[in-house]
mmCIF file of C-alpha atoms and ligand atoms in Angstrom:
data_model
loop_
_atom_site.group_PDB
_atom_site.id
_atom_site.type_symbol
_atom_site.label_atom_id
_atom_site.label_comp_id
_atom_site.label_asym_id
_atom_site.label_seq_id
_atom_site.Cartn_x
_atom_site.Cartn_y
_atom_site.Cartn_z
ATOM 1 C CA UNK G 1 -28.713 5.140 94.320
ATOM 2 C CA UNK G 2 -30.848 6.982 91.610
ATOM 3 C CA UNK G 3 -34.548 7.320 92.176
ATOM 4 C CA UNK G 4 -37.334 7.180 89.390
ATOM 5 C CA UNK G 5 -39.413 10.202 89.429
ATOM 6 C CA UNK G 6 -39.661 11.595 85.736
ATOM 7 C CA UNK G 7 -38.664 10.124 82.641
ATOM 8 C CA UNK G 8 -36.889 13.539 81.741
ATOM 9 C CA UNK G 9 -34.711 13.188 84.712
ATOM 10 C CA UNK G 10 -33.314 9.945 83.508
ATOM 11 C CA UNK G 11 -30.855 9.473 80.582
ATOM 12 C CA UNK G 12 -31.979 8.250 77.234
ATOM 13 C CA UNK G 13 -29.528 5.349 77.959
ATOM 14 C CA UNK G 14 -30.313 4.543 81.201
ATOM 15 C CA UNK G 15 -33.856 4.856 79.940
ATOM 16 C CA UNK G 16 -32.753 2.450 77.475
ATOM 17 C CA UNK G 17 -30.765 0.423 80.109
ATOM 18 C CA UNK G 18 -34.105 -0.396 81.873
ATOM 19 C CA UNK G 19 -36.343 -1.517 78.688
ATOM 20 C CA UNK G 20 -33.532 -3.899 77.733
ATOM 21 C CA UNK G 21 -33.997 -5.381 81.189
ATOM 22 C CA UNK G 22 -37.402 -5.437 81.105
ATOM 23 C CA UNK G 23 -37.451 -7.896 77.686
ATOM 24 C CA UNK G 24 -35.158 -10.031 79.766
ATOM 25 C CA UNK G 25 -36.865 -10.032 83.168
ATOM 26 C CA UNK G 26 -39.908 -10.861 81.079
ATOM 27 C CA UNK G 27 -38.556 -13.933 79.445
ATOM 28 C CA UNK G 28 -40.214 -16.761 81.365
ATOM 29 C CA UNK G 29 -36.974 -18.137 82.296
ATOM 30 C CA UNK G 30 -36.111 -15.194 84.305
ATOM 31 C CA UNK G 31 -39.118 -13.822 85.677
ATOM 32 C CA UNK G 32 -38.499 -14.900 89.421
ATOM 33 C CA UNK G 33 -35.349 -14.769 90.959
ATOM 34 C CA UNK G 34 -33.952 -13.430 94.125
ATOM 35 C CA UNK G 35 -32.469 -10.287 92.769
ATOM 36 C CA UNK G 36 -34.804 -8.128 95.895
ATOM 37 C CA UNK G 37 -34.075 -11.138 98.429
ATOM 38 C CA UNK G 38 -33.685 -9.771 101.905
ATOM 39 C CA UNK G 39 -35.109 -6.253 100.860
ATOM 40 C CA UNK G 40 -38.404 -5.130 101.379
ATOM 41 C CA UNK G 41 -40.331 -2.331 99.666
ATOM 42 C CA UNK G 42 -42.920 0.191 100.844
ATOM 43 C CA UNK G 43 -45.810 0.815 98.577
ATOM 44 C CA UNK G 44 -47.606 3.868 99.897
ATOM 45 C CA UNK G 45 -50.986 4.812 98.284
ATOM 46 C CA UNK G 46 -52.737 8.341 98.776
ATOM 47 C CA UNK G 47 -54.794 7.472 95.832
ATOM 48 C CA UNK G 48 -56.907 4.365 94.464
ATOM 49 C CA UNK G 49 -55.218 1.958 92.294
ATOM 50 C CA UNK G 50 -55.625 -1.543 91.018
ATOM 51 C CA UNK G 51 -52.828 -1.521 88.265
ATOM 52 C CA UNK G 52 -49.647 -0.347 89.956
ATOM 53 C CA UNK G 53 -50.732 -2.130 93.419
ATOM 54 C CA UNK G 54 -50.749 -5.521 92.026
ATOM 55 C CA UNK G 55 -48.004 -4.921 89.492
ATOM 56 C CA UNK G 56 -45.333 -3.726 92.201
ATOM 57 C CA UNK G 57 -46.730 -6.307 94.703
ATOM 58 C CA UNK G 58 -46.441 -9.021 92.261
ATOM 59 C CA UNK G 59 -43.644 -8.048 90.960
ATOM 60 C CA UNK G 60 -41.523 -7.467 94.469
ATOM 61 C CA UNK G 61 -42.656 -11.061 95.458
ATOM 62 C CA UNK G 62 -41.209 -12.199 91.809
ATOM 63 C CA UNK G 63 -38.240 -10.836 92.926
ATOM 64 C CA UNK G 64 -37.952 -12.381 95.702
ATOM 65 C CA UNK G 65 -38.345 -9.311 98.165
ATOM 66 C CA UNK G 66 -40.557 -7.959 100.591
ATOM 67 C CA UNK G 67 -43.912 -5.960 99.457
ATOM 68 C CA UNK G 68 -45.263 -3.383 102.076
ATOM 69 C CA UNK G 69 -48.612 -1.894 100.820
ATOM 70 C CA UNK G 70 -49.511 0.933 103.358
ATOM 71 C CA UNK G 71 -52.348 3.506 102.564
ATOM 72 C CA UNK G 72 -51.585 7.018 103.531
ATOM 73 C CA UNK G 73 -54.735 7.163 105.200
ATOM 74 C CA UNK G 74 -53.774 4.601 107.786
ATOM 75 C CA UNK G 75 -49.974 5.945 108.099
ATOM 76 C CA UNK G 76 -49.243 8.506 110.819
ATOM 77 C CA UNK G 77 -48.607 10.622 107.624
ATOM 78 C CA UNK G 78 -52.526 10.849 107.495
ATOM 79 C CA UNK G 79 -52.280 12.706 110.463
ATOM 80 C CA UNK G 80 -49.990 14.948 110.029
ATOM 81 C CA UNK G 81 -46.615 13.751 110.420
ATOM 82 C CA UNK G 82 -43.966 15.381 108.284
ATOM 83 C CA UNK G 83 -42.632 13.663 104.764
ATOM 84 C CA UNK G 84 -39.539 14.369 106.351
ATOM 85 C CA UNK G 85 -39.573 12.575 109.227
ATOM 86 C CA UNK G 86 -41.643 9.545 107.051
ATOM 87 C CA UNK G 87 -38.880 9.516 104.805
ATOM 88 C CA UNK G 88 -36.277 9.081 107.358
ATOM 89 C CA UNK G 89 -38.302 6.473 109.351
ATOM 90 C CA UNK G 90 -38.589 4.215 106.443
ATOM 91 C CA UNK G 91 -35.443 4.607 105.386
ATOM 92 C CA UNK G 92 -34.681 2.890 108.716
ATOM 93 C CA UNK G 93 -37.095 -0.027 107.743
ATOM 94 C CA UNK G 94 -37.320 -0.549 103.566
ATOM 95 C CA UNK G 95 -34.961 -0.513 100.818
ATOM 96 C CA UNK G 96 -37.191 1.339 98.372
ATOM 97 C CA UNK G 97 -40.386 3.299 98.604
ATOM 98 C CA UNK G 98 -43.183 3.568 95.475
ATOM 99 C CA UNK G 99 -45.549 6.150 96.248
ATOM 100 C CA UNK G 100 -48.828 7.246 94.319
ATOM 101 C CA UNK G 101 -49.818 10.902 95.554
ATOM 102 C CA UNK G 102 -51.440 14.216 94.574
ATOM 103 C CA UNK G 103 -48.775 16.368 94.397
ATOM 104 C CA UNK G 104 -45.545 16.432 93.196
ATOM 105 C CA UNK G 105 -44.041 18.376 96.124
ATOM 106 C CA UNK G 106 -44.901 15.216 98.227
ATOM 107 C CA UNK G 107 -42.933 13.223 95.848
ATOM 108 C CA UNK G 108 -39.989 15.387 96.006
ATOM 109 C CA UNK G 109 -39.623 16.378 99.608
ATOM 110 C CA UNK G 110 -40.000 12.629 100.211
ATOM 111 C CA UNK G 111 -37.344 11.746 97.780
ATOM 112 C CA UNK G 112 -35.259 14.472 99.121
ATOM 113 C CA UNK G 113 -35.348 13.294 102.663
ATOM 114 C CA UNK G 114 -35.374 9.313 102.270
ATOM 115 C CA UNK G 115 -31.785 7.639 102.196
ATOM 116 C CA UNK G 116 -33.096 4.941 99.490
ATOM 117 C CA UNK G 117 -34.589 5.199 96.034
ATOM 118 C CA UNK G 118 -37.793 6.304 95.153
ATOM 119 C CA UNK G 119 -40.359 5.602 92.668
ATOM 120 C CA UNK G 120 -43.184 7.732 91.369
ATOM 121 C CA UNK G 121 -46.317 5.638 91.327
ATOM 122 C CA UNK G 122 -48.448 8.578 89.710
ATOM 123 C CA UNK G 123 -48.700 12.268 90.938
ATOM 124 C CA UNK G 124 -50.921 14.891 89.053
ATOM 125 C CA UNK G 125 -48.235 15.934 87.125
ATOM 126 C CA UNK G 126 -46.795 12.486 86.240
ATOM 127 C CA UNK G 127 -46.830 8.734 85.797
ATOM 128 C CA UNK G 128 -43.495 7.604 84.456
ATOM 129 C CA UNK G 129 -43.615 3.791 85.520
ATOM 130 C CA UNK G 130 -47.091 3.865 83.261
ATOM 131 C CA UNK G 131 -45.421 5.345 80.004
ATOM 132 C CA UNK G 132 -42.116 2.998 80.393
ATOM 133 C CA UNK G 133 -44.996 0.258 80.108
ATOM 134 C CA UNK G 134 -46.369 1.693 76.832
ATOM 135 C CA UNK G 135 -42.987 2.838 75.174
ATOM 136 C CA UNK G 136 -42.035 -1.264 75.906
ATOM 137 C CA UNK G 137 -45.333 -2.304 74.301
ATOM 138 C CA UNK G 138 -45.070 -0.365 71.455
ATOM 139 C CA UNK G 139 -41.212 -1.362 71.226
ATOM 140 C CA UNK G 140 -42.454 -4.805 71.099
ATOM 141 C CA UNK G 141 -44.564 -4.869 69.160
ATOM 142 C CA UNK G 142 -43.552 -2.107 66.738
ATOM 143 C CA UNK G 143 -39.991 -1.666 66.772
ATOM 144 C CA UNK G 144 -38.059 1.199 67.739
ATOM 145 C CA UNK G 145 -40.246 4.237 69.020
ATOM 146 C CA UNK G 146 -37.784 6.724 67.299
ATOM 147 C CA UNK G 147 -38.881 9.088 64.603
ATOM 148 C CA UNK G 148 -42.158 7.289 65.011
ATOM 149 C CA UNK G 149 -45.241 10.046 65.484
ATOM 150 C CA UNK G 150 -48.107 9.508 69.079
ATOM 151 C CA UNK G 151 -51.605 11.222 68.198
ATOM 152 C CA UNK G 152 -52.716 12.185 72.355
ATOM 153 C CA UNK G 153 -56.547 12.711 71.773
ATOM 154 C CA UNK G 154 -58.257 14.463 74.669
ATOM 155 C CA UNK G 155 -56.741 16.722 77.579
ATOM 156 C CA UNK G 156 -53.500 16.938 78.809
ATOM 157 C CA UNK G 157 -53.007 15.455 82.249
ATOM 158 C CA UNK G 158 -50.777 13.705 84.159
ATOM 159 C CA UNK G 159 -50.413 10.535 81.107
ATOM 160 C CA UNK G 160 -49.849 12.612 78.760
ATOM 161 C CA UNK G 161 -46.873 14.712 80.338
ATOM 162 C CA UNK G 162 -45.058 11.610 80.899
ATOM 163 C CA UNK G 163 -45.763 10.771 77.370
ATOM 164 C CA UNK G 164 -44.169 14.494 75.986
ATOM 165 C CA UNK G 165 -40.987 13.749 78.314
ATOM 166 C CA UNK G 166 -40.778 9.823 76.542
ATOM 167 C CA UNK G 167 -41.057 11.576 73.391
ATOM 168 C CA UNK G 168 -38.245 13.947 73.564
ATOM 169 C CA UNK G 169 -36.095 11.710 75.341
ATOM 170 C CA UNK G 170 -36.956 8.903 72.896
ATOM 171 C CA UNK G 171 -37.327 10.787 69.815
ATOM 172 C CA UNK G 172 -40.595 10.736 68.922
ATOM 173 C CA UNK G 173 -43.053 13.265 67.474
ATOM 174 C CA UNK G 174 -46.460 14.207 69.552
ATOM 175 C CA UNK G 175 -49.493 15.230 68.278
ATOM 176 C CA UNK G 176 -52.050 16.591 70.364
ATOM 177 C CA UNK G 177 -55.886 16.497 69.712
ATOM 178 C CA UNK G 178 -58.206 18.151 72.774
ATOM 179 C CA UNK G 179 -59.949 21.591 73.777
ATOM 180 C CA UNK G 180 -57.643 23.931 74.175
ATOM 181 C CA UNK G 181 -58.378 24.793 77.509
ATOM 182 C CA UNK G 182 -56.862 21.281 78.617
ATOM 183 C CA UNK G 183 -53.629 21.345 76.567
ATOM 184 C CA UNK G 184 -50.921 19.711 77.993
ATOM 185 C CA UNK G 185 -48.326 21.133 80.477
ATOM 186 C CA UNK G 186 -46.034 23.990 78.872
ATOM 187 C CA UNK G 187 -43.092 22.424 80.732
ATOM 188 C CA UNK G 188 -43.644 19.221 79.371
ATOM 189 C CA UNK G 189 -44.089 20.657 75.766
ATOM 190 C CA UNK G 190 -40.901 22.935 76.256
ATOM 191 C CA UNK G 191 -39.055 19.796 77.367
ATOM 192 C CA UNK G 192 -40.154 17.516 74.455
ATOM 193 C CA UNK G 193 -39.148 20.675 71.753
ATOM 194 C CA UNK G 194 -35.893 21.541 73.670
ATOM 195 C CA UNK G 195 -34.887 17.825 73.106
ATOM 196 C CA UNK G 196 -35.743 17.975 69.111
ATOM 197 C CA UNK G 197 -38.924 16.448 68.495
ATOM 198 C CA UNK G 198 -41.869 17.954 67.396
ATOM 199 C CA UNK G 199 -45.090 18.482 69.352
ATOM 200 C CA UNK G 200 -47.755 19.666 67.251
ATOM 201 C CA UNK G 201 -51.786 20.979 68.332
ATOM 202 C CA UNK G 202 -54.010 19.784 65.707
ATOM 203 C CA UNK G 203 -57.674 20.615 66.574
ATOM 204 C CA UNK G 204 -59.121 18.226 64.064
ATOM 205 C CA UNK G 205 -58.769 14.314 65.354
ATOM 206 C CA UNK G 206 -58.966 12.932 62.124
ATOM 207 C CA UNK G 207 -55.880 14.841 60.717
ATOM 208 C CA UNK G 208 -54.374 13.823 64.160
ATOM 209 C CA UNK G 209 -54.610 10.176 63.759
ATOM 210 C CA UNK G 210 -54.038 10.104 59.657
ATOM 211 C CA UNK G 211 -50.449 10.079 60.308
ATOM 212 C CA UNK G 212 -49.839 8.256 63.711
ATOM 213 C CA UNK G 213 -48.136 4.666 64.800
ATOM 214 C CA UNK G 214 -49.629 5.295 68.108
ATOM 215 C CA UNK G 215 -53.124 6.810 69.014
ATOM 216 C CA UNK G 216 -53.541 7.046 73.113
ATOM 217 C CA UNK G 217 -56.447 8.340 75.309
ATOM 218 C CA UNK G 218 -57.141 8.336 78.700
ATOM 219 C CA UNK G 219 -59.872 9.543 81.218
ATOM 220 C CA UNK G 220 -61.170 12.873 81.089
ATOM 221 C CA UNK G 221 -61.494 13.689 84.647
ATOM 222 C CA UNK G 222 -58.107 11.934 86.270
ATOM 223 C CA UNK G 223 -58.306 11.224 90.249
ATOM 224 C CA UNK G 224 -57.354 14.937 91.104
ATOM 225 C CA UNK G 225 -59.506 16.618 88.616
ATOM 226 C CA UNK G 226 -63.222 18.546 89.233
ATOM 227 C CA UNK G 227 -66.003 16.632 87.276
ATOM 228 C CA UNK G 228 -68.199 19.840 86.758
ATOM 229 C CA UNK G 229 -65.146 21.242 84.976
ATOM 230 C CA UNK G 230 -65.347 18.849 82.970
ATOM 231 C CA UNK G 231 -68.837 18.757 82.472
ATOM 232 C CA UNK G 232 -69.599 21.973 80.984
ATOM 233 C CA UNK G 233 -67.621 21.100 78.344
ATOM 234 C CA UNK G 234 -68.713 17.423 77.987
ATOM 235 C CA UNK G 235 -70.046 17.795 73.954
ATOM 236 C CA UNK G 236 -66.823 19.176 72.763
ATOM 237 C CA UNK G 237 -64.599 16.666 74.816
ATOM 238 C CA UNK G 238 -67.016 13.980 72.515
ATOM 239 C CA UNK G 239 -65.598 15.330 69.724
ATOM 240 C CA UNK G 240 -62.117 13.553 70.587
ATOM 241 C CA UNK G 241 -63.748 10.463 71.899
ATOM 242 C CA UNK G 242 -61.803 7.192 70.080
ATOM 243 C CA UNK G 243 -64.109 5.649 68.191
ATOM 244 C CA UNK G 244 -64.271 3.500 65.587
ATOM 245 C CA UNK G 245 -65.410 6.037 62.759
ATOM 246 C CA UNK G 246 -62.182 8.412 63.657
ATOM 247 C CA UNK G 247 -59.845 4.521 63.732
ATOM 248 C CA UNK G 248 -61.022 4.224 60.593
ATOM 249 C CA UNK G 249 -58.914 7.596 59.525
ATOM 250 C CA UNK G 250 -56.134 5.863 61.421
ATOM 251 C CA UNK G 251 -53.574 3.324 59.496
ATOM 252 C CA UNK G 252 -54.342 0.023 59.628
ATOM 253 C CA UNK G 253 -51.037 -0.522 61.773
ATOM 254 C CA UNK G 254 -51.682 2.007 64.308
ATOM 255 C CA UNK G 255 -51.698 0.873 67.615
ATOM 256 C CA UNK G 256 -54.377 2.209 70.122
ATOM 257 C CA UNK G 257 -53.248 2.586 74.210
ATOM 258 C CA UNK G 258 -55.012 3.429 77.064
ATOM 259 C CA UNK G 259 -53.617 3.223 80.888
ATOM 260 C CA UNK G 260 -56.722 1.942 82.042
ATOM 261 C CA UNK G 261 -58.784 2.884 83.734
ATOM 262 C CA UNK G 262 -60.967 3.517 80.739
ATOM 263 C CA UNK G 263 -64.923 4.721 80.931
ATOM 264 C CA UNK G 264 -66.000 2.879 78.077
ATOM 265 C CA UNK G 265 -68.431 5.237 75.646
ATOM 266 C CA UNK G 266 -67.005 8.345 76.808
ATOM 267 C CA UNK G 267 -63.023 8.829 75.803
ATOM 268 C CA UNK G 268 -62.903 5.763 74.241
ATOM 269 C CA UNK G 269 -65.921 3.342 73.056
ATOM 270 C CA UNK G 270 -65.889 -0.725 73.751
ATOM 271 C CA UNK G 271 -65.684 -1.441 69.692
ATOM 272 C CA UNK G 272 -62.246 0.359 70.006
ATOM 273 C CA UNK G 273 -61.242 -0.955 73.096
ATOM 274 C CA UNK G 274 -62.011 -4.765 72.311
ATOM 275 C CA UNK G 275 -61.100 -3.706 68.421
ATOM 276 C CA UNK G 276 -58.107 -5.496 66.766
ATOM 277 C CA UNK G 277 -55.708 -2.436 67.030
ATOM 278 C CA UNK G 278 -56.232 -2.222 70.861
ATOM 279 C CA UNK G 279 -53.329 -3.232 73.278
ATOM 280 C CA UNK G 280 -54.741 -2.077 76.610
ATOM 281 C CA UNK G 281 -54.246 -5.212 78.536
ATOM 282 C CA UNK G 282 -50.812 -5.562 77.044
ATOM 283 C CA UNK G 283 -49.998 -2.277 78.521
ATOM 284 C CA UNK G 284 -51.565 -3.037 81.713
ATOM 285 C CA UNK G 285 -48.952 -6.546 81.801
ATOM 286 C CA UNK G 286 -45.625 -4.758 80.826
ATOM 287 C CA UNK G 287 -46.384 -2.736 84.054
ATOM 288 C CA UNK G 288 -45.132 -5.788 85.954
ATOM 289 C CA UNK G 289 -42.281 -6.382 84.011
ATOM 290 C CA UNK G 290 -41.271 -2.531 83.204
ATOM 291 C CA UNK G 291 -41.024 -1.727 87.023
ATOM 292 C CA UNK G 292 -39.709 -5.066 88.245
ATOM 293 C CA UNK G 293 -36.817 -3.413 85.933
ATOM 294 C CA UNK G 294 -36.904 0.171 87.429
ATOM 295 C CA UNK G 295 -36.666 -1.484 91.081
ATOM 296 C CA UNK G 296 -33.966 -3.026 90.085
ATOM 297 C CA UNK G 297 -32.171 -0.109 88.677
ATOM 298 C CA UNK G 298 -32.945 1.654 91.250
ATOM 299 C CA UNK G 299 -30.784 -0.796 93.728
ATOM 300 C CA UNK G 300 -28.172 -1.079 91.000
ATOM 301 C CA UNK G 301 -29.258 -5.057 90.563
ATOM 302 C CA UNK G 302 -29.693 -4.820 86.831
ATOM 303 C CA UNK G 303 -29.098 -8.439 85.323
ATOM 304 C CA UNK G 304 -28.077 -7.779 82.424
HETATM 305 N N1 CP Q 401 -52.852 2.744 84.942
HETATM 306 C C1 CP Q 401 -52.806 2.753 86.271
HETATM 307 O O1 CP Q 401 -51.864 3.283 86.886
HETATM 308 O O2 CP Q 401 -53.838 2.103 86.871
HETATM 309 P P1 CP Q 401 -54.197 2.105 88.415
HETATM 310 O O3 CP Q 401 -54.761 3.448 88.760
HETATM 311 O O4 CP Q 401 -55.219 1.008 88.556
HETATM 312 O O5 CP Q 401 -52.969 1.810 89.221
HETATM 313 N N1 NVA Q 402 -54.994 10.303 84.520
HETATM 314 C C1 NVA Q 402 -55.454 9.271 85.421
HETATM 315 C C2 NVA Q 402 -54.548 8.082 85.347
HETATM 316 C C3 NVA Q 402 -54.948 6.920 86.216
HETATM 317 C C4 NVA Q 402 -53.981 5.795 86.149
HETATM 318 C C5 NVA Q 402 -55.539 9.803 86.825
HETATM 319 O O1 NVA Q 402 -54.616 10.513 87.257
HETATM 320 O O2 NVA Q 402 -56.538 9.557 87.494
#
């Protein structure tokens, strides 16, 4: 059974497999059933979160299954005890595990050692489940992502690398607006190229946004990151703060996303993220309904 741990390690049609789901598992007729009955899921947390805690809870219970939330902290794995011998322990127990964690070797060794699917809940590389959300907004709300261009304003964490791998396995052009010092991973650019799309660096945000369907943002200092890096640099990060002056180089059709959680008057102000173009809370729903569909791929229980 496959896990979920990058968008570039899953086919464009499987990718496409699970959005098609998630419209249906959506629908209000289908959005409980008893696909996960008699399975239960562990939901392990290194890191805070409000988003993907309630959306997996939630959406296990939806599903009829068994939701597990355990906090690293208060796992033997806090104190020391191997991934390897966690991952074999609750293979023993769970049918899937969701973990959020700092690095990406966690992630791996644990998927490497568990016998059941995994699902990456964020790492500081990544955050898959969060991009399948927006690629399902914008799909709904825009029509196909393909050929369609995303202006990333800011630096280049964790969001945006799962955004580079959606683009090249989706087909979609990135533009990327930020100090250079926090550009976005080479991998993740080298992936996105290697698959045909263009990823462009264009220093000036209101060329960046003239030509964009999507314009996304997200914290300047993620969970993992130093703050007084950050700071030193705090008046040119400004320059790429989402406002409504640089929307209003944007097309009147361009969406604006944030994962949330936003600071409000630094990357992105309140008139932007309460303005008409704004789809943040959207986003923040189609979490539920875009992983109820990747747990369910995962267990090979797609419905349709
Ligand atoms: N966007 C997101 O993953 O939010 P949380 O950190 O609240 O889970
Ligand atoms: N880049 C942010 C995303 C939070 C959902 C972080 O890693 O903290």
């Amino acid at each position: 059974m496959p896990d979920f741990l990058e968008i570039s390690e899953v086919s464009p049609n499987e990718l496409e497999c699970i959005l098609r789901n998630t419209a249906f598992i959506r629908n209000s007729a289908n959005r409980t059933s008893d696909l996960l009955a008699d399975k239960s899921v562990a939901l392990i947390f290194e890191k805070p979160s409000t988003r993907t805690r309630l959306s997996f809870e939630v959406g296990v219970r939806q599903l009829g299954g068994t939701p597990i939330v355990l906090s690293s902290s208060e796992m033997q794995l806090g104190r020391g005890e191997s991934i390897h011998d966690t991952a074999k322990v609750l293979s023993r127990f769970v049918d899937l595990i969701m973990i959020r964690t700092f690095a990406d070797r966690t992630l791996r060794e644990l998927a490497e050692f568990a016998d059941i699917p995994v699902i990456n809940g964020l790492t500081d590389k990544s955050h898959p489940c969060q991009i399948m959300g927006d690629i399902f907004t914008f799909q709904e709300l825009r029509g196909n992502i393909a050929g369609r261009t995303v202006a990333w304003l800011g630096t280049g964490n964790n969001v945006c690398t799962s955004f580079l791998h959606a683009a090249g396995q989706m087909g979609f052009n990135l533009i990327f607006s930020g100090p250079g010092q926090f550009n976005p991973s080479e991998d993740a650019v080298a992936f996105a190229i290697g698959k045909g799309v263009s990823v462009d660096f264009e220093p000036d945000p209101i060329a960046a946004v003239a030509t964009a369907d999507l314009i996304v943002t997200d914290t300047w200092v993620s969970m993992h990151e130093s703050v007084l890096e950050r700071e030193k640099i705090w008046d040119t990060l400004m320059l790429y703060q989402v406002n409504t002056e640089l929307m209003s180089h944007a097309r009147p059709d361009a969406l604006f996303m944030h994962c949330l959680p936003a600071h409000r008057e630094e990357e992105v102000t309140s008139e932007v993220m309460d303005g008409p173009q704004s789809v943040v809370f959207d986003e923040a729903e189609n979490r539920l309904h875009v992983q109820k569909s990747i747990m369910c791929w995962c267990l090979g229980l797609l419905p349709v």
